[in-house]
Short mmCIF file of C-alpha atoms and ligand atoms in Angstrom, two decimals:
data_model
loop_
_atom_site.label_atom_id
_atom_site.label_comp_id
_atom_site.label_asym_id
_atom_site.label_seq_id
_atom_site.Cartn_x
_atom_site.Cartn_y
_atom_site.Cartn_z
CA UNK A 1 -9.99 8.93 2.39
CA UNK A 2 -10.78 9.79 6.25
CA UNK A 3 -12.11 13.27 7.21
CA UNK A 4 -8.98 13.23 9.26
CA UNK A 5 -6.61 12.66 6.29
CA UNK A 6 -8.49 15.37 4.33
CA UNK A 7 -8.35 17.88 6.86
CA UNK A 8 -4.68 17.63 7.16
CA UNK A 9 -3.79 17.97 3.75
CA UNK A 10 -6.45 20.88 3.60
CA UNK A 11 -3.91 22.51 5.88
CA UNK A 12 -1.17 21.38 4.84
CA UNK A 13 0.16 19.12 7.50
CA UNK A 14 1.81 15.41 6.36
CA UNK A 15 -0.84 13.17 7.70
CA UNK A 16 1.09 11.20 9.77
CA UNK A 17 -0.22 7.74 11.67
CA UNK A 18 -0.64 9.69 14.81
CA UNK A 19 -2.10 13.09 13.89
CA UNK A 20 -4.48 10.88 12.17
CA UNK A 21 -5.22 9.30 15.45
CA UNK A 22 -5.30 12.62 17.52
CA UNK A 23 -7.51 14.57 15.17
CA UNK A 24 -10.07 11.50 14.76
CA UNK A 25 -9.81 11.32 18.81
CA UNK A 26 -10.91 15.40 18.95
CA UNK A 27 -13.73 15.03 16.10
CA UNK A 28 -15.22 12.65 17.41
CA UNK A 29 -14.96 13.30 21.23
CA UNK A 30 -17.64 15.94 22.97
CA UNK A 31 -16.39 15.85 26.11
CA UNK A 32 -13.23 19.09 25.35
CA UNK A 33 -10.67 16.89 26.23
CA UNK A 34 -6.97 17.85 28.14
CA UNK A 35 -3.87 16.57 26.35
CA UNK A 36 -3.20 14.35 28.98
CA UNK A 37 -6.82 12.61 28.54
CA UNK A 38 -6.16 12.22 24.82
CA UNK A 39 -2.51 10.86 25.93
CA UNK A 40 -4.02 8.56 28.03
CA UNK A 41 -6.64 7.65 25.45
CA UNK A 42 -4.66 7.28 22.60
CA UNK A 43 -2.14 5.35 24.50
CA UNK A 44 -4.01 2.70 24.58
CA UNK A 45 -4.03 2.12 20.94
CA UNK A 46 -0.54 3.66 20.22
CA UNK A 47 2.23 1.88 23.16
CA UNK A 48 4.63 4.09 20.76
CA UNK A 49 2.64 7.39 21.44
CA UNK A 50 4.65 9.97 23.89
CA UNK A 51 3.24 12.92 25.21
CA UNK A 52 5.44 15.39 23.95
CA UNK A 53 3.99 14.64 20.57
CA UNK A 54 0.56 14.72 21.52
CA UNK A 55 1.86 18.19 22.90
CA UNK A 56 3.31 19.09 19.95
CA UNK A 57 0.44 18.45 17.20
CA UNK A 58 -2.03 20.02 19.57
CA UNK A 59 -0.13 22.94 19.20
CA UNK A 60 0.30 22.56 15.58
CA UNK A 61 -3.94 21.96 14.96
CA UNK A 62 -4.26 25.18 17.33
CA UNK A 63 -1.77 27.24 14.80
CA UNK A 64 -3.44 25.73 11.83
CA UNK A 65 -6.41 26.86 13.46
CA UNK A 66 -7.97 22.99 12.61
CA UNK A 67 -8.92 22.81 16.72
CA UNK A 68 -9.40 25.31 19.14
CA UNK A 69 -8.67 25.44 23.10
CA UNK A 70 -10.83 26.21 25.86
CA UNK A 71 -8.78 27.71 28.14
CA UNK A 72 -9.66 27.26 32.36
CA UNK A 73 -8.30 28.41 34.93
CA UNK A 74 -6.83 25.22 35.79
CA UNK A 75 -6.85 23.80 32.42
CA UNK A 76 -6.14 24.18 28.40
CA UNK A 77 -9.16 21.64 26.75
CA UNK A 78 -9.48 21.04 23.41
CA UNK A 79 -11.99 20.79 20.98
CA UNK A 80 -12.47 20.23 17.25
CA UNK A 81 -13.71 22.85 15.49
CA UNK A 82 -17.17 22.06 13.83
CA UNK A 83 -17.82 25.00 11.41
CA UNK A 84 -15.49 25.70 7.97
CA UNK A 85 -13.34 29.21 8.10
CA UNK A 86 -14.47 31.75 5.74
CA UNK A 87 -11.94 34.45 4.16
CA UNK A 88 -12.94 38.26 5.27
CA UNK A 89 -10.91 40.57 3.44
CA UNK A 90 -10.91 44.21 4.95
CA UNK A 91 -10.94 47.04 2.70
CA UNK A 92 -9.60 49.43 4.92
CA UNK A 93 -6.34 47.52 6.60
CA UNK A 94 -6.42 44.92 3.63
CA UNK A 95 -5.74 42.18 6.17
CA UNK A 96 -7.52 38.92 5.41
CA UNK A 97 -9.45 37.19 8.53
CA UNK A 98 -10.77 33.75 9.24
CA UNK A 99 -14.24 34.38 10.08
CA UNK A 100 -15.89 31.51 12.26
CA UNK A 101 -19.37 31.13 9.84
CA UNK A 102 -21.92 28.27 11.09
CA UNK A 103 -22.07 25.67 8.40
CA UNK A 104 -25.63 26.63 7.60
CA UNK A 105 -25.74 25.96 4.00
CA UNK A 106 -24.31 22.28 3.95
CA UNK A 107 -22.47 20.89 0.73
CA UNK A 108 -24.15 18.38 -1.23
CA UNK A 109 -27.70 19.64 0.71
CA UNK A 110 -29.11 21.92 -2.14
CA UNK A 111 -30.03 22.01 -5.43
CA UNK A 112 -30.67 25.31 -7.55
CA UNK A 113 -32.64 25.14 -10.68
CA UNK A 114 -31.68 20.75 -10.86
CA UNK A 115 -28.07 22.04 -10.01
CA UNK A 116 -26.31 19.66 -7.71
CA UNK A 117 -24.10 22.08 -5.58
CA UNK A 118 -20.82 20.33 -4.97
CA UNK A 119 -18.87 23.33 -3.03
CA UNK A 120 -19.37 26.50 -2.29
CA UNK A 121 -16.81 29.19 -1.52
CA UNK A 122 -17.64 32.11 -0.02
CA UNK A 123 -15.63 35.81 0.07
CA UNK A 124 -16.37 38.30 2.43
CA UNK A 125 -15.34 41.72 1.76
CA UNK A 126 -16.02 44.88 4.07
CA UNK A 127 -14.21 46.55 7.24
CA UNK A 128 -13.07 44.80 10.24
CA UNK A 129 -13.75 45.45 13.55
CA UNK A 130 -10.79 47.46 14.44
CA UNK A 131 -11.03 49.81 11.44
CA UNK A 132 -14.83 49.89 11.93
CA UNK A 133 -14.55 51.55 15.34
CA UNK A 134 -15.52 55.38 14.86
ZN1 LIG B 201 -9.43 46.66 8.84
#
């Protein structure tokens, strides 16, 4: 199964043909793309493919929080995001957040006492940044 495909139904979204196509298109493009240049891109490969869509799933990656923009003054980009979401629960408002953590400890990458670690899932639990301020 593609990365793509995975990270849809990670996030629940029905991995359709075309959000296939437009996620694969943002993970592995550097270059922060527009809609319109992933439009234009995509077209290429998809006659079928209309912009409002490409509109539309942008928006729905954004919500899922799968992509993030980069927001110009002239411009919205967009970008894949390259680092997993980690669960901060504060103890204070109780509200969970997704915490941006660098991949630094890679799946598959280390071994404790002939262990093969497989996945690891981390919880972070303290006070947030609004109910930290004195
Ligand atoms: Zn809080």
């Amino acid at each position: 199964m593609s990365k793509a495909i995975e990270i849809l139904e990670k996030n629940k979204i029905k991995p359709s043909f075309i959000r296939i196509k437009i996620l694969e298109y943002l993970m592995n493009t550097k270059t922060h793309p527009t809609a319109h240049e992933i439009y234009e891109q995509l077209k290429k490969e998809i006659p079928t493919l209309s912009k409002t869509s490409v509109y539309l799933n942008l928006n729905l990656f954004l919500k899922k929080k799968i992509i993030v923009d980069l927001k110009t003054k002239e411009e919205q980009r967009f970008d894949f995001i390259q680092y997993e979401h980690i669960n901060f629960y504060c103890r204070i408002c109780k509200k969970v957040f997704d915490l941006p953590i660098v991949n630094y400890i890679k799946e598959n990458d280390i071994k404790v006492d002939e262990f093969m670690v497989e996945k690891i899932n981390i919880y972070l639990e303290g006070v947030c940044k609004d109910c930290g301020k004195p």
